CSV table of C-alpha atoms in Angstrom, one decimal:
chain,number,residue,atom,x,y,z
K,257,MET,CA,16.6,157.4,153.3
K,258,THR,CA,15.8,158.5,149.7
K,259,ALA,CA,16.0,156.8,146.3
K,260,ILE,CA,18.5,159.4,145.3
K,261,SER,CA,20.8,158.9,148.3
K,262,GLY,CA,20.9,155.1,147.5
K,263,VAL,CA,21.8,155.8,143.8
K,264,GLU,CA,24.4,158.2,145.2
K,265,PHE,CA,25.7,155.6,147.5
K,266,LEU,CA,26.1,152.9,144.7
K,267,THR,CA,27.8,155.4,142.4
K,268,TRP,CA,30.3,156.2,145.0
K,269,LEU,CA,31.1,152.6,145.6
K,270,LEU,CA,31.4,152.1,141.6
K,271,ILE,CA,33.9,155.2,141.4
K,272,ALA,CA,36.0,153.8,144.4
K,273,ALA,CA,36.1,150.4,142.9
K,274,SER,CA,37.0,151.6,139.5
K,275,THR,CA,39.8,153.8,141.1
K,276,ILE,CA,41.1,150.8,143.1
K,277,ALA,CA,41.1,149.0,140.0
K,278,VAL,CA,43.6,151.3,138.4
K,279,LEU,CA,45.7,151.7,141.3
K,280,THR,CA,46.1,148.1,142.0
K,281,LYS,CA,48.2,147.8,138.5
K,282,TYR,CA,50.6,150.0,140.0
K,283,LEU,CA,50.5,149.0,143.6
K,284,ARG,CA,50.9,145.2,142.6
K,285,ILE,CA,48.3,143.9,145.3
K,286,PRO,CA,45.4,141.7,144.8
K,287,TYR,CA,42.4,143.6,143.6
K,288,THR,CA,40.1,142.2,146.5
K,289,VAL,CA,42.6,143.0,149.0
K,290,ALA,CA,42.9,146.4,147.9
K,291,LEU,CA,39.2,146.9,147.8
K,292,VAL,CA,38.9,146.1,151.7
K,293,LEU,CA,41.8,148.3,152.3
K,294,GLY,CA,39.9,151.0,150.4
K,295,GLY,CA,36.8,150.3,152.3
K,296,LEU,CA,38.7,150.5,155.6
K,297,LEU,CA,40.1,154.0,154.5
K,298,LEU,CA,36.9,155.5,153.3
K,299,SER,CA,35.2,154.4,156.7
K,300,LEU,CA,37.6,156.6,158.3
K,301,LEU,CA,37.5,159.8,156.0
K,302,HIS,CA,34.6,162.1,157.0
K,303,LEU,CA,34.6,164.4,154.2
K,304,SER,CA,31.4,166.0,153.3
K,305,PHE,CA,31.3,165.0,149.9
K,306,LEU,CA,31.8,161.4,150.9
K,307,SER,CA,28.9,161.7,153.1
K,308,PRO,CA,26.8,158.9,151.3
K,309,LEU,CA,29.1,156.5,152.5
K,310,GLN,CA,28.9,157.3,156.3
K,311,PRO,CA,27.1,154.6,158.3
K,312,ASN,CA,24.1,156.9,159.2
K,313,GLN,CA,23.7,157.8,155.5
K,314,ARG,CA,23.7,154.3,153.9
K,315,PRO,CA,20.8,152.9,152.3
K,316,ASN,CA,18.5,151.3,155.0
K,317,TRP,CA,17.6,148.5,152.5
K,318,LEU,CA,21.0,147.2,151.8
K,319,THR,CA,20.2,144.6,154.8
K,320,PRO,CA,22.2,141.1,154.8
K,321,ASP,CA,19.3,139.3,153.5
K,322,VAL,CA,19.3,141.9,150.6
K,323,ILE,CA,23.0,141.1,150.1
K,324,LEU,CA,22.5,137.5,150.0
K,325,ILE,CA,19.7,137.4,147.5
K,326,LEU,CA,21.3,140.2,145.3
K,327,PHE,CA,25.1,139.2,145.3
K,328,LEU,CA,25.3,135.3,146.1
K,329,PRO,CA,23.2,133.9,143.3
K,330,ALA,CA,25.2,136.1,140.8
K,331,LEU,CA,28.7,135.2,142.0
K,332,VAL,CA,27.8,131.4,142.2
K,333,PHE,CA,26.2,131.4,138.8
K,334,GLU,CA,29.1,133.2,137.3
K,335,GLY,CA,31.7,130.8,139.0
K,336,SER,CA,29.8,127.6,138.0
K,337,VAL,CA,29.1,128.5,134.3
K,338,LYS,CA,32.6,128.6,133.5
K,339,ILE,CA,33.5,125.1,135.1
K,340,ASP,CA,34.0,122.3,132.6
K,341,VAL,CA,31.9,119.3,134.0
K,342,ARG,CA,34.7,117.0,132.8
K,343,ASP,CA,36.9,118.9,135.1
K,344,LEU,CA,34.5,118.6,138.1
K,345,LEU,CA,33.8,114.9,137.7
K,346,ARG,CA,37.6,114.3,137.6
K,347,ASP,CA,38.2,115.4,140.9
K,348,ALA,CA,34.4,114.8,142.1
K,349,ALA,CA,35.4,112.6,145.0
K,350,PRO,CA,37.9,115.1,146.8
K,351,LEU,CA,35.4,117.9,146.0
K,352,LEU,CA,32.3,116.3,147.7
K,353,VAL,CA,34.4,115.1,150.6
K,354,LEU,CA,35.8,118.5,151.3
K,355,ALA,CA,32.6,120.5,150.4
K,356,ASN,CA,30.5,118.2,152.8
K,357,ILE,CA,32.4,116.0,155.5
K,358,GLY,CA,35.1,119.0,155.3
K,359,VAL,CA,32.8,121.7,156.1
K,360,LEU,CA,31.2,119.6,158.8
K,361,LEU,CA,34.6,118.6,160.4
K,362,ALA,CA,35.9,122.2,160.3
K,363,THR,CA,32.5,123.4,161.8
K,364,LEU,CA,32.8,121.0,164.8
K,365,VAL,CA,36.5,121.5,165.4
K,366,THR,CA,36.3,125.3,165.2
K,367,GLY,CA,33.0,125.6,167.3
K,368,TYR,CA,34.5,123.4,170.0
K,369,LEU,CA,37.7,125.2,170.2
K,370,VAL,CA,35.7,128.3,170.1
K,371,HIS,CA,33.5,126.9,173.1
K,372,TRP,CA,36.6,125.6,175.4
K,373,VAL,CA,38.7,128.9,174.7
K,374,ILE,CA,36.4,131.9,174.5
K,375,GLY,CA,33.7,130.4,176.3
K,376,LEU,CA,30.6,130.9,174.0
K,377,PRO,CA,27.6,128.3,174.6
K,378,ILE,CA,28.3,125.2,172.8
K,379,LEU,CA,25.6,125.6,170.0
K,380,VAL,CA,26.4,129.2,169.5
K,381,ALA,CA,30.2,128.3,168.9
K,382,LEU,CA,29.0,125.6,166.5
K,383,LEU,CA,26.8,128.1,164.7
K,384,PHE,CA,29.8,130.5,164.5
K,385,GLY,CA,31.8,127.6,163.2
K,386,ALA,CA,29.2,127.0,160.4
K,387,ILE,CA,29.3,130.7,159.5
K,388,ILE,CA,32.8,130.7,159.2
K,389,SER,CA,33.6,127.3,157.5
K,390,ALA,CA,32.8,128.3,153.8
K,391,THR,CA,35.7,129.3,151.9
K,392,ASP,CA,35.6,132.2,149.6
K,393,PRO,CA,38.9,132.2,147.4
K,394,ILE,CA,38.0,135.0,144.9
K,395,SER,CA,41.0,137.0,145.7
K,396,VAL,CA,43.3,133.8,145.4
K,397,LEU,CA,41.8,133.0,142.1
K,398,ALA,CA,42.5,136.5,140.7
K,399,ILE,CA,46.1,135.6,141.9
K,400,PHE,CA,46.2,132.3,139.9
K,401,LYS,CA,45.1,134.2,136.6
K,402,GLY,CA,48.5,136.0,136.9
K,403,LEU,CA,50.6,132.8,137.4
K,404,ARG,CA,51.3,129.9,135.3
K,405,MET,CA,49.1,127.8,137.7
K,406,ASP,CA,48.2,124.1,137.3
K,407,LYS,CA,44.7,124.0,136.0
K,408,ARG,CA,43.4,121.3,138.5
K,409,LEU,CA,44.7,122.9,141.5
K,410,SER,CA,42.6,126.1,140.4
K,411,ILE,CA,39.6,124.1,139.5
K,412,ILE,CA,39.8,122.2,142.9
K,413,ILE,CA,39.8,125.5,145.1
K,414,GLU,CA,37.2,127.0,142.8
K,415,CYS,CA,34.9,124.0,142.9
K,416,GLU,CA,35.1,123.6,146.4
K,417,SER,CA,34.2,127.1,147.3
K,418,VAL,CA,31.0,127.0,145.1
K,419,LEU,CA,29.9,123.8,146.7
K,420,ASN,CA,31.0,124.3,150.3
K,421,ASP,CA,29.1,127.7,150.4
K,422,GLY,CA,25.8,125.6,149.7
K,423,THR,CA,26.8,123.3,152.7
K,424,ALA,CA,27.7,125.8,155.0
K,425,VAL,CA,24.6,127.9,154.4
K,426,VAL,CA,22.5,124.7,155.2
K,427,LEU,CA,24.2,123.9,158.6
K,428,PHE,CA,23.9,127.4,159.5
K,429,GLN,CA,20.4,127.2,159.1
K,430,ILE,CA,20.2,124.0,161.1
K,431,LEU,CA,22.1,125.3,164.0
K,432,LEU,CA,20.3,128.8,163.9
K,433,ALA,CA,17.1,126.7,164.5
K,434,ALA,CA,19.0,124.4,167.2
K,435,VAL,CA,19.8,127.6,169.0
K,436,VAL,CA,16.2,129.0,169.0
K,437,ALA,CA,14.7,125.8,169.8
K,438,GLY,CA,17.2,125.3,172.5
K,439,GLY,CA,18.4,122.1,171.3
K,440,LEU,CA,19.5,120.0,168.3
K,441,SER,CA,17.9,116.7,167.0
K,442,PRO,CA,20.7,114.9,164.8
K,443,ALA,CA,18.3,112.7,162.9
K,444,LYS,CA,16.0,115.8,161.8
K,445,GLY,CA,19.3,117.8,161.1
K,446,ILE,CA,20.8,115.1,158.8
K,447,ALA,CA,17.5,114.7,157.0
K,448,HIS,CA,17.3,118.6,156.5
K,449,PHE,CA,21.0,118.7,155.2
K,450,LEU,CA,20.3,116.0,152.8
K,451,TRP,CA,17.0,117.3,151.6
K,452,ALA,CA,18.5,120.7,151.3
K,453,VAL,CA,21.6,119.8,149.3
K,454,VAL,CA,20.4,117.0,147.0
K,455,GLY,CA,17.0,118.8,146.4
K,456,GLY,CA,18.7,121.9,145.6
K,457,ALA,CA,21.0,120.0,143.2
K,458,VAL,CA,18.1,118.2,141.3
K,459,LEU,CA,16.0,121.7,141.2
K,460,GLY,CA,18.9,123.7,139.7
K,461,SER,CA,19.7,121.0,137.4
K,462,VAL,CA,16.1,120.9,135.9
K,463,LEU,CA,15.8,124.8,135.7
K,464,GLY,CA,19.1,124.7,134.1
K,465,TYR,CA,18.1,122.2,131.7
K,466,ALA,CA,14.9,124.1,130.9
K,467,ALA,CA,16.6,127.2,130.3
K,468,SER,CA,19.1,125.5,128.0
K,469,LYS,CA,16.6,123.8,126.0
K,470,ILE,CA,14.7,127.3,125.4
K,471,THR,CA,17.6,128.8,124.3
K,472,GLN,CA,18.2,125.9,121.6
K,473,THR,CA,15.2,127.5,120.0
K,474,ILE,CA,16.2,131.3,119.8
K,475,ASP,CA,19.2,133.3,118.6
K,476,ASP,CA,18.8,136.2,120.3
K,477,PRO,CA,22.0,137.2,122.7
K,478,GLN,CA,19.9,139.6,124.6
K,479,VAL,CA,16.7,137.1,125.3
K,480,GLU,CA,19.4,134.3,126.2
K,481,ILE,CA,21.2,136.1,128.4
K,482,THR,CA,18.0,137.2,130.2
K,483,LEU,CA,17.0,133.5,130.4
K,484,THR,CA,20.4,132.8,132.1
K,485,THR,CA,19.8,135.4,134.6
K,486,ILE,CA,16.5,134.0,135.5
K,487,ALA,CA,17.9,130.7,135.6
K,488,ALA,CA,20.3,131.9,138.2
K,489,TYR,CA,18.0,134.0,140.6
K,490,GLY,CA,14.9,131.9,139.9
K,491,SER,CA,16.7,128.5,141.1
K,492,TYR,CA,17.8,130.5,144.1
K,493,LEU,CA,14.7,131.9,145.2
K,494,LEU,CA,12.6,128.9,144.4
K,495,ALA,CA,15.1,126.6,146.2
K,496,ASN,CA,14.5,129.1,149.4
K,497,HIS,CA,11.1,128.9,149.1
K,498,LEU,CA,11.1,124.9,149.1
K,499,TYR,CA,13.5,124.9,151.8
K,500,LEU,CA,16.0,123.9,149.5
K,501,SER,CA,20.0,125.3,149.2
K,502,GLY,CA,19.7,128.1,147.2
K,503,VAL,CA,23.3,128.1,146.5
K,504,ILE,CA,23.5,124.7,145.4
K,505,ALA,CA,20.6,125.0,143.3
K,506,THR,CA,22.3,128.0,141.3
K,507,ALA,CA,25.4,126.3,141.1
K,508,ALA,CA,23.8,123.2,139.4
K,509,ALA,CA,21.8,125.7,137.1
K,510,GLY,CA,25.0,127.2,136.2
K,511,LEU,CA,26.7,124.0,135.4
K,512,MET,CA,24.0,123.0,133.3
K,513,VAL,CA,23.8,126.0,131.2
K,514,GLY,CA,27.7,126.4,130.9
K,515,ASN,CA,28.1,122.7,129.8
K,516,PHE,CA,24.8,121.9,127.9
K,517,GLY,CA,23.1,125.2,127.1
K,518,ALA,CA,26.1,127.5,126.1
K,519,LYS,CA,27.9,124.4,124.0
K,520,LYS,CA,24.8,123.0,122.4
K,521,GLY,CA,22.0,125.7,122.2
K,522,MET,CA,24.3,129.1,121.8
K,523,SER,CA,25.6,130.6,118.8
K,524,THR,CA,29.4,131.7,118.9
K,525,ARG,CA,28.1,135.6,119.0
K,526,THR,CA,25.7,134.5,122.0
K,527,ARG,CA,28.2,132.8,123.9
K,528,THR,CA,30.9,135.6,123.7
K,529,ALA,CA,28.0,138.2,125.0
K,530,LEU,CA,27.2,135.6,127.8
K,531,GLU,CA,30.9,135.4,128.8
K,532,SER,CA,31.2,139.2,128.8
K,533,PHE,CA,27.8,139.8,130.6
K,534,TRP,CA,28.5,137.7,133.5
K,535,GLU,CA,32.3,138.6,133.7
K,536,TYR,CA,31.0,142.1,134.1
K,537,ILE,CA,28.4,141.4,136.6
K,538,ALA,CA,31.0,139.1,138.7
K,539,PHE,CA,33.4,142.2,138.6
K,540,VAL,CA,30.8,144.7,139.8
K,541,MET,CA,29.4,142.2,142.5
K,542,ASN,CA,32.9,141.6,143.7
K,543,SER,CA,33.7,145.0,143.9
K,544,LEU,CA,30.7,146.2,145.9
K,545,VAL,CA,31.0,143.1,148.2
K,546,PHE,CA,34.6,143.7,149.2
K,547,LEU,CA,34.3,147.5,149.3
K,548,LEU,CA,31.3,146.9,151.7
K,549,ILE,CA,33.3,144.6,154.1
K,550,GLY,CA,35.9,147.2,154.6
K,551,LEU,CA,33.1,149.7,155.3
K,552,GLU,CA,31.4,147.8,157.5
K,553,VAL,CA,34.6,147.0,159.7
K,554,HIS,CA,34.5,148.8,163.0
K,555,ILE,CA,38.2,149.2,163.8
K,556,ASN,CA,37.6,150.1,167.6
K,557,ALA,CA,35.6,147.1,168.0
K,558,LEU,CA,38.0,144.8,166.6
K,559,ALA,CA,40.8,146.5,168.5
K,560,ASN,CA,38.8,145.8,171.7
K,561,ALA,CA,38.5,142.2,170.9
K,562,TRP,CA,41.6,141.4,169.6
K,563,ARG,CA,42.3,138.4,172.2
K,564,PRO,CA,39.3,136.3,171.2
K,565,ILE,CA,39.7,137.2,167.5
K,566,LEU,CA,43.3,135.9,167.6
K,567,PHE,CA,41.9,132.7,169.4
K,568,ALA,CA,39.0,132.6,166.9
K,569,ILE,CA,41.4,132.8,164.0
K,570,ALA,CA,43.6,129.9,165.4
K,571,ALA,CA,40.5,128.1,165.7
K,572,VAL,CA,39.4,128.5,162.1
K,573,MET,CA,42.7,127.9,160.9
K,574,ILE,CA,43.1,124.5,162.7
K,575,GLY,CA,39.7,123.5,161.9
K,576,ARG,CA,40.7,124.1,158.0
K,577,SER,CA,44.2,122.3,158.4
K,578,LEU,CA,42.6,119.3,159.9
K,579,SER,CA,39.9,119.1,157.3
K,580,VAL,CA,42.2,119.1,154.5
K,581,TYR,CA,45.4,117.4,155.9
K,582,PHE,CA,43.2,114.5,157.3
K,583,LEU,CA,40.5,114.0,154.6
K,584,VAL,CA,42.8,114.7,151.3
K,585,PRO,CA,45.1,111.8,152.3
K,586,VAL,CA,42.4,109.3,152.8
K,587,ASN,CA,40.7,110.3,149.6
K,588,ASN,CA,44.1,109.6,147.8
K,589,LEU,CA,43.8,106.2,148.7
K,590,PHE,CA,40.9,105.8,146.1
K,591,ALA,CA,41.0,108.7,143.8
K,592,GLU,CA,43.6,110.7,141.7
K,593,LYS,CA,45.9,111.9,144.2
K,594,ILE,CA,46.2,115.7,145.3
K,595,PRO,CA,50.1,116.5,146.0
K,596,PHE,CA,50.8,117.3,149.6
K,597,ARG,CA,52.2,120.7,148.3
K,598,TRP,CA,48.9,121.4,146.7
K,599,GLN,CA,47.2,120.8,150.1
K,600,HIS,CA,49.0,123.7,151.8
K,601,VAL,CA,47.7,125.8,148.8
K,602,ILE,CA,43.9,124.5,149.5
K,603,VAL,CA,44.4,125.2,153.1
K,604,TRP,CA,46.0,128.7,153.1
K,605,GLY,CA,43.8,129.6,150.0
K,606,GLY,CA,40.4,129.0,152.0
K,607,LEU,CA,39.7,132.6,152.3
K,608,ARG,CA,36.7,133.5,154.3
K,609,GLY,CA,34.7,136.7,152.9
K,610,ALA,CA,31.1,138.1,152.1
K,611,LEU,CA,29.0,135.1,152.6
K,612,ALA,CA,30.3,134.5,156.3
K,613,LEU,CA,29.6,138.2,156.9
K,614,ALA,CA,26.2,138.3,155.4
K,615,LEU,CA,25.4,135.2,157.7
K,616,ALA,CA,26.6,136.8,160.6
K,617,LEU,CA,24.8,140.1,160.0
K,618,SER,CA,21.4,138.3,159.4
K,619,LEU,CA,21.3,137.3,163.0
K,620,ASP,CA,18.6,139.0,164.8
K,621,ASN,CA,19.3,142.0,167.1
K,622,THR,CA,18.0,140.1,170.0
K,623,PHE,CA,20.0,136.8,169.1
K,624,PRO,CA,22.4,136.1,172.2
K,625,TYR,CA,26.1,136.6,171.8
K,626,ARG,CA,25.3,138.3,168.4
K,627,ASP,CA,28.0,141.1,168.8
K,628,ARG,CA,30.7,138.6,169.9
K,629,ILE,CA,29.8,136.5,166.8
K,630,LEU,CA,29.9,139.8,164.6
K,631,ASP,CA,33.5,140.7,166.2
K,632,LEU,CA,34.9,137.4,165.7
K,633,THR,CA,33.6,136.9,162.0
K,634,PHE,CA,34.8,140.5,161.1
K,635,GLY,CA,38.0,139.7,162.8
K,636,VAL,CA,38.6,136.6,160.9
K,637,VAL,CA,37.3,137.7,157.4
K,638,VAL,CA,39.8,140.8,157.8
K,639,PHE,CA,42.8,138.5,158.8
K,640,SER,CA,41.8,136.2,155.9
K,641,ILE,CA,41.5,138.6,152.9
K,642,LEU,CA,44.5,140.9,154.1
K,643,ALA,CA,47.0,138.4,155.7
K,644,GLN,CA,46.3,135.3,153.3
K,645,GLY,CA,45.5,137.5,150.4
K,646,LEU,CA,48.8,139.2,150.5
K,647,THR,CA,51.0,136.2,151.1
K,648,MET,CA,49.3,133.8,148.8
K,649,LYS,CA,51.8,134.7,145.8
K,650,PRO,CA,54.8,134.6,148.0
K,651,LEU,CA,53.5,130.8,149.4
K,652,LEU,CA,52.9,129.7,145.6
K,653,ARG,CA,56.7,130.6,144.7
K,654,VAL,CA,58.2,129.0,147.8
K,655,LEU,CA,56.3,125.9,147.0
K,656,GLY,CA,57.4,125.9,143.4
K,657,LEU,CA,53.7,126.1,142.3
K,658,ALA,CA,53.8,129.4,140.3
K,659,ASP,CA,55.1,127.9,137.3
K,660,GLY,CA,53.0,125.3,136.9
K,661,ARG,CA,54.9,122.4,138.3
K,662,ALA,CA,53.3,119.7,140.5
């Protein structure tokens, strides 16, 4: 694999993304859904000039670890830098409950159902539950932007997705170590979880604050944007070196930069440039990620495993439903209530996406039941993006939420 072929591969992906972005305005379907469909179509086309997109011609450096390190920090930082911390604090209780206890409950329910119905060993089934428990509602948020949605509902879904990504990655690492070691120590697991989540939040906040203080001393958009890029990727990489949650660290750094650095240390010109830069980065990253999802899906493998995939989809939806319908009413007793109709949107809007695929693909080729986990993960992700993504807007209208009514 040469450098030229790698550049050709990325260029073709950008051409495809741009073409699909134009077509979606006429097709009236969510952009991310169209990207996955476009990736599926490109994987089936065997044209000579599209050879860089064929499986045996793709860059061999585009590994799951590279995808996690390259795409995830940018997407998490871009999402968190736009969040107003006052909105986050308003719903801190339900967000923390859903992003922590909710992910844990969904992992347990999904894992035990998959173990019971499909027959995977319990630790392997729980590992799959952790892989698939993180929500990735990028396409849902894209739909929200085109509707007069209640801002609080949109904030809840967006913030939960940022927070629960970190929780799911930590759970994945704990369970993966348990599978390799042949057992799980609850005490060590809890200690690792708390260290990773709390430590990641503190580290990200410190680095984000440091970057924000530096931006106060200069007024150069290029330099200040570069500092935010360092904060995004530096917090992720340093957290991983310290065995902390890189996702949580990057999210905390983004919150600090967006609410302190951008508001107190940047001029209007710099803030405008910063927003444009990260919006473009998010557009490119999302486009590449969802196209890659479509390209990596093996239709034949999914067709052969349709029955266990259906069971897995059902298990995932049951796990998600229990975590929302059980935990939110309990939270409503102590915090500002989340209406029952909103809970339907939170359940159905919990899409799975790139993070789940990257975690599944990161499993070593010698890992037991790897192929089964990949089939189940790809099946759930494709169903989530296509079925849930395409029906999100009709659901909002049926519930009377498409015009901002609670």
